Coordinates of C-alpha atoms and ligand atoms in Angstrom, one line a residue:
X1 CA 52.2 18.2 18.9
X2 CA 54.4 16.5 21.8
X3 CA 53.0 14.1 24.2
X4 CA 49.7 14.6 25.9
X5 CA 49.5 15.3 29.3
X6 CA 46.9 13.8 32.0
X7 CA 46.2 14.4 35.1
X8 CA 44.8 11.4 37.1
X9 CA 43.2 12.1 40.7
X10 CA 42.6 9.4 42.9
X11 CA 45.1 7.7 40.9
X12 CA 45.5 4.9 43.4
X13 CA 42.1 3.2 43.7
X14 CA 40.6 0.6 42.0
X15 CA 39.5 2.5 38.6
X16 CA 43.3 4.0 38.7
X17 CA 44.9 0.5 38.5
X18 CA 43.5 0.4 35.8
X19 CA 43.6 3.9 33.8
X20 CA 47.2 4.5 34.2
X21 CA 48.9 1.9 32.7
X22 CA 46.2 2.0 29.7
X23 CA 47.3 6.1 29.4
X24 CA 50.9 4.9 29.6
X25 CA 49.9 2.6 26.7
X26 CA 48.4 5.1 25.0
X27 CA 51.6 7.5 25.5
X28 CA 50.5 9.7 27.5
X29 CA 53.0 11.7 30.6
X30 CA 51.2 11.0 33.8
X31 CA 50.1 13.2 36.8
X32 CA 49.4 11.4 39.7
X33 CA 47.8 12.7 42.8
X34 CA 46.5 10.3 45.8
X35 CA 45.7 10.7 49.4
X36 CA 48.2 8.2 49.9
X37 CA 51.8 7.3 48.3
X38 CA 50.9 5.3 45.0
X39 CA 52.6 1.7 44.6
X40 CA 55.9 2.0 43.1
X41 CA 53.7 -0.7 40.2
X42 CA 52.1 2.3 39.2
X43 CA 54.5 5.2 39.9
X44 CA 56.7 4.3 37.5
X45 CA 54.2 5.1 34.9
X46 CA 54.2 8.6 36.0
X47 CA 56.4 11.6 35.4
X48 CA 54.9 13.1 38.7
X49 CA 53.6 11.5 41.3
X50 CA 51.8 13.8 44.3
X51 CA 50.3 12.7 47.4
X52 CA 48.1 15.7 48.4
X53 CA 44.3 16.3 49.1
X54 CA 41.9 17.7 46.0
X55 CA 40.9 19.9 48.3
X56 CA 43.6 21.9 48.4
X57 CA 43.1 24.3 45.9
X58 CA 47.1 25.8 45.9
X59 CA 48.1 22.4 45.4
X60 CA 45.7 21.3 42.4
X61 CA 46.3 25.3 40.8
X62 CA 50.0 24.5 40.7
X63 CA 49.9 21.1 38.9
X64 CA 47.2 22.3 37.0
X65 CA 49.3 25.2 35.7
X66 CA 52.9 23.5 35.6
X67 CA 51.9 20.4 33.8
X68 CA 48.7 22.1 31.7
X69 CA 47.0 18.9 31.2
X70 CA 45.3 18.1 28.1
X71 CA 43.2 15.9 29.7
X72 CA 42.0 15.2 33.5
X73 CA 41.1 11.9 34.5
X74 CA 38.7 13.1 38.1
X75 CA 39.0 9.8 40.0
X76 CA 38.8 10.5 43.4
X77 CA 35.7 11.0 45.5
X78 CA 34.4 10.0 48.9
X79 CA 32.3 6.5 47.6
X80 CA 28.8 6.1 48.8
X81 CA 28.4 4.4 52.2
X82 CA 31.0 7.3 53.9
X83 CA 29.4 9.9 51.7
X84 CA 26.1 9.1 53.8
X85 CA 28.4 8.8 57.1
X86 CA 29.6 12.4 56.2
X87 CA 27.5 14.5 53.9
X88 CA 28.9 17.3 55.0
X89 CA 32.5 16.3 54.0
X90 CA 31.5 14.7 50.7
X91 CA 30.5 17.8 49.5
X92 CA 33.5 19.1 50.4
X93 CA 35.5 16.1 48.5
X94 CA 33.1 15.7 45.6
X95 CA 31.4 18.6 44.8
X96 CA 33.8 21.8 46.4
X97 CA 37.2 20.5 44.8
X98 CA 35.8 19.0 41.7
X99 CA 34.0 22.1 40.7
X100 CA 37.7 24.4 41.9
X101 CA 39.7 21.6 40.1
X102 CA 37.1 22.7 36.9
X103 CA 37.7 26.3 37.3
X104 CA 41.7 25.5 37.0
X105 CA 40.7 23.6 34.2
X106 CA 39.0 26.1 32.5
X107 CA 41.7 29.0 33.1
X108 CA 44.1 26.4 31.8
X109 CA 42.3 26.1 29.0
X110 CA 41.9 29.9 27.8
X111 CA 45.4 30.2 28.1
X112 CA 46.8 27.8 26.3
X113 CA 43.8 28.0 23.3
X114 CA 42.9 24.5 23.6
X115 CA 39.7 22.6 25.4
X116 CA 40.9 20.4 28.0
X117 CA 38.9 17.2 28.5
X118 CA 37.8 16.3 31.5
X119 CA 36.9 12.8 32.0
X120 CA 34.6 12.3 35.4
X121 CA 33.0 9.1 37.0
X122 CA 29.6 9.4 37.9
X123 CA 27.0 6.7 38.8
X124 CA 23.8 5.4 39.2
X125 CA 23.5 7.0 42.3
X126 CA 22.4 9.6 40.6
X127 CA 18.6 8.1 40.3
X128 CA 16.6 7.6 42.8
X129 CA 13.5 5.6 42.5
X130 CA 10.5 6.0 45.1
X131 CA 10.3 1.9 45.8
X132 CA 11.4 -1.5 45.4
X133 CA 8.4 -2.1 43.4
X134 CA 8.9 1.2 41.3
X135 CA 12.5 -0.3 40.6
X136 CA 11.3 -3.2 39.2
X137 CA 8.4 -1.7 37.1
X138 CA 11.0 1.0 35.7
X139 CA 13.5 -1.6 34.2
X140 CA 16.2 -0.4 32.7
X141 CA 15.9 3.5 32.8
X142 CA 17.3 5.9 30.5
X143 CA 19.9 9.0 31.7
X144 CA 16.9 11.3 32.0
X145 CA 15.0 9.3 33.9
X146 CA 14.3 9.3 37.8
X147 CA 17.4 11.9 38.7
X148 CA 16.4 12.6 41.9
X149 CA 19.0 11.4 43.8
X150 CA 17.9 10.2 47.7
X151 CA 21.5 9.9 48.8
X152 CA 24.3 12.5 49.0
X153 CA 26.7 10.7 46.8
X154 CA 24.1 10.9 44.2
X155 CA 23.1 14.6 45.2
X156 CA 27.0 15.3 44.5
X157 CA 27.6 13.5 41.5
X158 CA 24.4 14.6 39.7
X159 CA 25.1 18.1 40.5
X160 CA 28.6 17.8 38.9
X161 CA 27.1 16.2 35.9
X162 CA 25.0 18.8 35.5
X163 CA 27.8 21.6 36.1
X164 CA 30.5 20.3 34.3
X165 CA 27.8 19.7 31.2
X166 CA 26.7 23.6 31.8
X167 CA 30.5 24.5 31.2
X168 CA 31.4 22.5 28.2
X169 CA 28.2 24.1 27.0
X170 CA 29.3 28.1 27.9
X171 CA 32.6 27.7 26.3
X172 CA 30.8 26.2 23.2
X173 CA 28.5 28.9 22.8
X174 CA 31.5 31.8 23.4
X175 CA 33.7 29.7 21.0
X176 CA 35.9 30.2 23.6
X177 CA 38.3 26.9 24.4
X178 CA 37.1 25.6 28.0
X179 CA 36.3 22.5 29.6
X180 CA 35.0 19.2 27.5
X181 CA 33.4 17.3 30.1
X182 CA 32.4 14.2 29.8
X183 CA 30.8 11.4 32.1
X184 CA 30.1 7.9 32.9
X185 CA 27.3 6.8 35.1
X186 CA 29.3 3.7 36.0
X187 CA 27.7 0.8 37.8
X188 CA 28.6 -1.4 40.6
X189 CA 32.4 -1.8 39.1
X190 CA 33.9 -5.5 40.1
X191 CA 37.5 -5.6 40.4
X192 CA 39.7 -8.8 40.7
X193 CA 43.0 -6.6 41.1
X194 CA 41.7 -4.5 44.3
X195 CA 39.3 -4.7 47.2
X196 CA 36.3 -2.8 47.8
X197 CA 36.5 0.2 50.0
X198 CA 33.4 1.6 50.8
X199 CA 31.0 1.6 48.0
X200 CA 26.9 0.1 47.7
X201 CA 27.8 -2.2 45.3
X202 CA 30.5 -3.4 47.0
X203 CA 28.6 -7.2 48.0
X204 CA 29.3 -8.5 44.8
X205 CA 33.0 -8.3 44.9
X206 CA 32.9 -8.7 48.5
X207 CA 30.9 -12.1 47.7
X208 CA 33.7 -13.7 45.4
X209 CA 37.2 -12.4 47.1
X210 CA 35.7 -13.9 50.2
X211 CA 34.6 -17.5 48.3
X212 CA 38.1 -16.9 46.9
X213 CA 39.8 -17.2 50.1
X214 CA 37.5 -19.7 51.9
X215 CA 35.8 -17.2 54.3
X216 CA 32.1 -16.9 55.3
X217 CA 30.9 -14.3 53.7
X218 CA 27.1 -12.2 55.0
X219 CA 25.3 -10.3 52.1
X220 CA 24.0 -7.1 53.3
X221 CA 21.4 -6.5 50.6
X222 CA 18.3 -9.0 49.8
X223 CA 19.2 -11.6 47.6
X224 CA 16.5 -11.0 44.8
X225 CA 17.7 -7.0 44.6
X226 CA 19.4 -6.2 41.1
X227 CA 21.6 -3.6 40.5
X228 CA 23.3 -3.2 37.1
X229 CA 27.5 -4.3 37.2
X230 CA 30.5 -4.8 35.1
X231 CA 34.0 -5.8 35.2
X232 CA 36.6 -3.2 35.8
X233 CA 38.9 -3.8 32.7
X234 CA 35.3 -3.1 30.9
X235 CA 34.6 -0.1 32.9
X236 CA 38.2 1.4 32.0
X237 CA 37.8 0.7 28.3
X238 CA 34.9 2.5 28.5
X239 CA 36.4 5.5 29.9
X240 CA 39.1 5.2 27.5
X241 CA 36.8 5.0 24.7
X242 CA 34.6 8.0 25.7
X243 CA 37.8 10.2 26.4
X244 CA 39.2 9.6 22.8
X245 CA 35.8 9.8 20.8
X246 CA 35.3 13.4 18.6
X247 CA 33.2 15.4 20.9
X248 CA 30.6 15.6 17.3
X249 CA 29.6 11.9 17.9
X250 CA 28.2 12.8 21.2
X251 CA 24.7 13.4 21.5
X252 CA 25.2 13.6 25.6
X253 CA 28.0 14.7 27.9
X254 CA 26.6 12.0 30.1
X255 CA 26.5 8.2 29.5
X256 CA 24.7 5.6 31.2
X257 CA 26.8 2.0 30.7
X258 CA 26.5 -1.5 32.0
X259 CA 27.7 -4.7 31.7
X260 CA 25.3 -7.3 33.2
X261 CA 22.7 -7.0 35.8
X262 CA 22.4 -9.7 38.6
X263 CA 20.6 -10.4 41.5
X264 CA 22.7 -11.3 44.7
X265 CA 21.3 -15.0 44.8
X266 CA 22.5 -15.1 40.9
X267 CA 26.1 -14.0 41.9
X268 CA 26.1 -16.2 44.5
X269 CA 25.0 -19.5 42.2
X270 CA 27.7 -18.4 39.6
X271 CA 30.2 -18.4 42.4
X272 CA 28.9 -21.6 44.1
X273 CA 29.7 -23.5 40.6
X274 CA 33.9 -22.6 41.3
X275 CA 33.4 -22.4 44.7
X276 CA 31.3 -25.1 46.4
X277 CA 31.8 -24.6 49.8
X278 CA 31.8 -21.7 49.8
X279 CA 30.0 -19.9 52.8
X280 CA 27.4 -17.0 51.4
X281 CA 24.6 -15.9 53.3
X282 CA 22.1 -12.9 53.5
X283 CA 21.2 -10.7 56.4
X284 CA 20.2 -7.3 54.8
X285 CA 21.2 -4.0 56.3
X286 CA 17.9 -1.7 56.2
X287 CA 20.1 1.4 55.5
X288 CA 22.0 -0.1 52.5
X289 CA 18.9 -2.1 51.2
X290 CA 17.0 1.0 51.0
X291 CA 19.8 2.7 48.9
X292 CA 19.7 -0.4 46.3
X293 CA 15.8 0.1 45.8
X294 CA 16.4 3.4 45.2
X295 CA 19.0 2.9 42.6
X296 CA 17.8 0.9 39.1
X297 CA 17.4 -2.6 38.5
X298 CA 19.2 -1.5 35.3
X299 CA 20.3 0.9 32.4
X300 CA 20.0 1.7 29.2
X301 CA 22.9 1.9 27.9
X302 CA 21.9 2.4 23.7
X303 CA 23.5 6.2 23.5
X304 CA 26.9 4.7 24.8
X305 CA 26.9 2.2 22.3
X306 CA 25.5 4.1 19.4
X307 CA 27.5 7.3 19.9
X308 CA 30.9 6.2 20.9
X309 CA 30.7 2.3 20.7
X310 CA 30.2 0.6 24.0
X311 CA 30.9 -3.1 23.9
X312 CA 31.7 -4.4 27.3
X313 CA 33.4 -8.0 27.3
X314 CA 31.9 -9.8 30.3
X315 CA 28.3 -10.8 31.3
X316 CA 28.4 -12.6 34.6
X317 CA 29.5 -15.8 33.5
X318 CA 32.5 -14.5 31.7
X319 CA 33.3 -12.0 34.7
X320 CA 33.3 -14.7 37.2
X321 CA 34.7 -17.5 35.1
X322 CA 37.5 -15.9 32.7
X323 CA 38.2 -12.5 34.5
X324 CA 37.3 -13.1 38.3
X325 CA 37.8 -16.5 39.1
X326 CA 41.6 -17.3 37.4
X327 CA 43.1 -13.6 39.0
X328 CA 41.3 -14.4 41.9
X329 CA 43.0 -17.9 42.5
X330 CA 46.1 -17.0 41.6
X331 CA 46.1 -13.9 44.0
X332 CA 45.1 -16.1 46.9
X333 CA 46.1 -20.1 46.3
X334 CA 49.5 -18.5 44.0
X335 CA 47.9 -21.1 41.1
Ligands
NAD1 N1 34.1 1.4 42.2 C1 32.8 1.5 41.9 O1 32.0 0.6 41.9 C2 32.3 2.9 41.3 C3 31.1 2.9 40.7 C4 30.6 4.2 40.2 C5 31.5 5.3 40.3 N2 32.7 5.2 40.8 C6 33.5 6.4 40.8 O2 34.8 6.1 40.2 C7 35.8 6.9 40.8 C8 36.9 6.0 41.2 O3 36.4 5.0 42.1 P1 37.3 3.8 42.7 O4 36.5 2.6 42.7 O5 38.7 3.8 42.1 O6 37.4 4.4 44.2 P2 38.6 4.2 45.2 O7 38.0 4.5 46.6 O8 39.2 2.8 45.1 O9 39.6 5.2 44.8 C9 39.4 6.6 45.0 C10 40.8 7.2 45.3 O10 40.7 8.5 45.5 C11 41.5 8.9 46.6 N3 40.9 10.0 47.3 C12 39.8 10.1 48.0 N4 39.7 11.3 48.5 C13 40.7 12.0 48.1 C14 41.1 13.4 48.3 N5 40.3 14.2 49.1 N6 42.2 13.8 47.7 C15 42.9 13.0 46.9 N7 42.6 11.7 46.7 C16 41.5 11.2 47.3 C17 41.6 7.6 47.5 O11 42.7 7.6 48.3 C18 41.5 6.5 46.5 O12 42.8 6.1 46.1 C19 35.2 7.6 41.9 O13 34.9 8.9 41.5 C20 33.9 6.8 42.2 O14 32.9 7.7 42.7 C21 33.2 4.0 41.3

């Protein structure tokens, strides 16, 4: 067999940063396709690089049939605060394309005889919880639990779970080589490489780049709210780890994962022992606070670990003192 091929959407975010080198690693030839040019740090790790829209469906048929990927790494998506701004777009962006982009998969699969595997990002928006007293009773819930999403980024990545799973499942029962989809319910991902652009969770990282560079920084959600985290490097291994495990050890096409799970005031206290003077203060935004206490206080993430071995690296002490803090300094103060 020669090299494997994947294609990576989106492939210039945050989570892409850190996917395509790791494929390249892994020796992999690299698709890329962005809304926007990717850095010449990361398209040199490719063998194509696009800059296109996933929703257009002649675009995504042609590299889908030129390159026949044996695996597709679905990064992009709208992220959750414009998702709410624009529901009628994100559907377009996250459900529309991703379910044409599966299609193409699935033809591409038939014809060459071989399942391709389809690696997608999903998250915790995909519960929703009544109350922020229900959150706190419920704990850390399980994948079944509470999936009824009360924003449309959930609504879209919940229904793609479900679709994608559906799939995977047909082509299974056929014995018929189709799509092998697989997904992560990520958390709040906190990346010292990139900056936030639009996501819930986004406070936390928000919270230390700004401590980082000495600027004020306002917390939009409550300070005792929890929501589940981890590190990006942690987040990627993951993926990497679910993409490469025998489809037999998985008892789910859908993982919940997590790393650590801190309160606002709790990332702010761990920050406050690198940075002391640093500015942080809370004034909570009703329509993003009501989105936390919709989404857990925490998962259970046993059927990652079990089926495909899940060991994240970082609780919050080592995420802000070995991973954040150091890459954080440097990228600011040049330490
Ligand atoms: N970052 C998080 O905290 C987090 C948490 C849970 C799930 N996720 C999921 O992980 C995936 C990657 O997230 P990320 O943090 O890298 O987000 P990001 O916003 O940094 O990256 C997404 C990339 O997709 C591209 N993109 C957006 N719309 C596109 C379109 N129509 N056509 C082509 N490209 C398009 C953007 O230009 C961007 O480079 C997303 O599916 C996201 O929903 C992220």
């Amino acid at each position: 067999m020669g090299e494997r091929v994947a294609l990576i959407t989106g492939s210039g975010g945050e989570m892409g940063h850190g996917v395509l080198p790791r494929l390249r690693d892994q020796g992999f030839r690299i698709v890329a396709l962005d809304l926007y040019d990717l850095p010449e740090t990361l398209g040199r790790y490719c063998v194509e690089t696009v800059r296109g829209d996933i929703r257009d469906e002649g675009l995504m048929g042609d590299l889908v049939q030129r390159f026949a990927p044996d695996c597709v790494y679905h990064l992009a998506a709208m992220l959750s605060a414009h998702s709410e701004a624009d529901p009628f777009m994100a559907h377009q962006v996250n459900v529309d394309a991703t379910c044409s982009l599966l299609r193409q998969c699935e033809e591409s699969a038939r014809q060459k005889g071989r399942p391709v595997r389809f690696l997608f990002p999903s998250s915790i928006a995909v519960y929703g919880l009544p109350d922020a007293a229900t959150k706190v009773e419920a704990g850390a819930v399980e994948e079944s639990d509470w999936n009824h999403p009360r924003g449309m980024y959930g609504c879209n990545k919940l229904y793609i779970e479900l679709f994608g799973t559906f799939l995977g499942r047909r082509a299974g029962k056929a014995g018929e080589p189709g799509v092998d989809f697989r997904s992560i319910r990520f958390p709040g991902l906190i990346s010292a490489e990139t900056l936030p652009t639009g996501g819930t969770t986004d406070y936390a990282p928000e919270m230390i780049h700004a401590a980082a560079q000495g600027k004020p920084y306002s917390c939009f959600i409550d300070e005792h709210s929890r929501l589940p985290f981890m590190t990006m490097p942690d987040a990627v291994q993951a993926l990497l780890d679910l993409a490469e495990a025998p489809p037999e050890s998985l008892s789910t096409r859908v993982y919940n994962i997590r790393g650590f799970s801190p309160s606002p005031a709790e990332i702010r206290k761990r920050v406050l022992t690198h940075f002391p003077d640093a500015q942080i203060g809370f004034d909570p935004v009703p329509s993003r606070q009501a989105i936390v206490d919709s989404w857990p206080a925490d998962v259970d993430d046993s059927r990652a670990r079990s089926d495909w071995g899940l060991s994240p690296e970082h609780d919050l002490a080592a995420a802000i003192d070995d991973y954040l803090v150091p890459a954080l300094r440097k990228r600011y103060d040049g330490d």
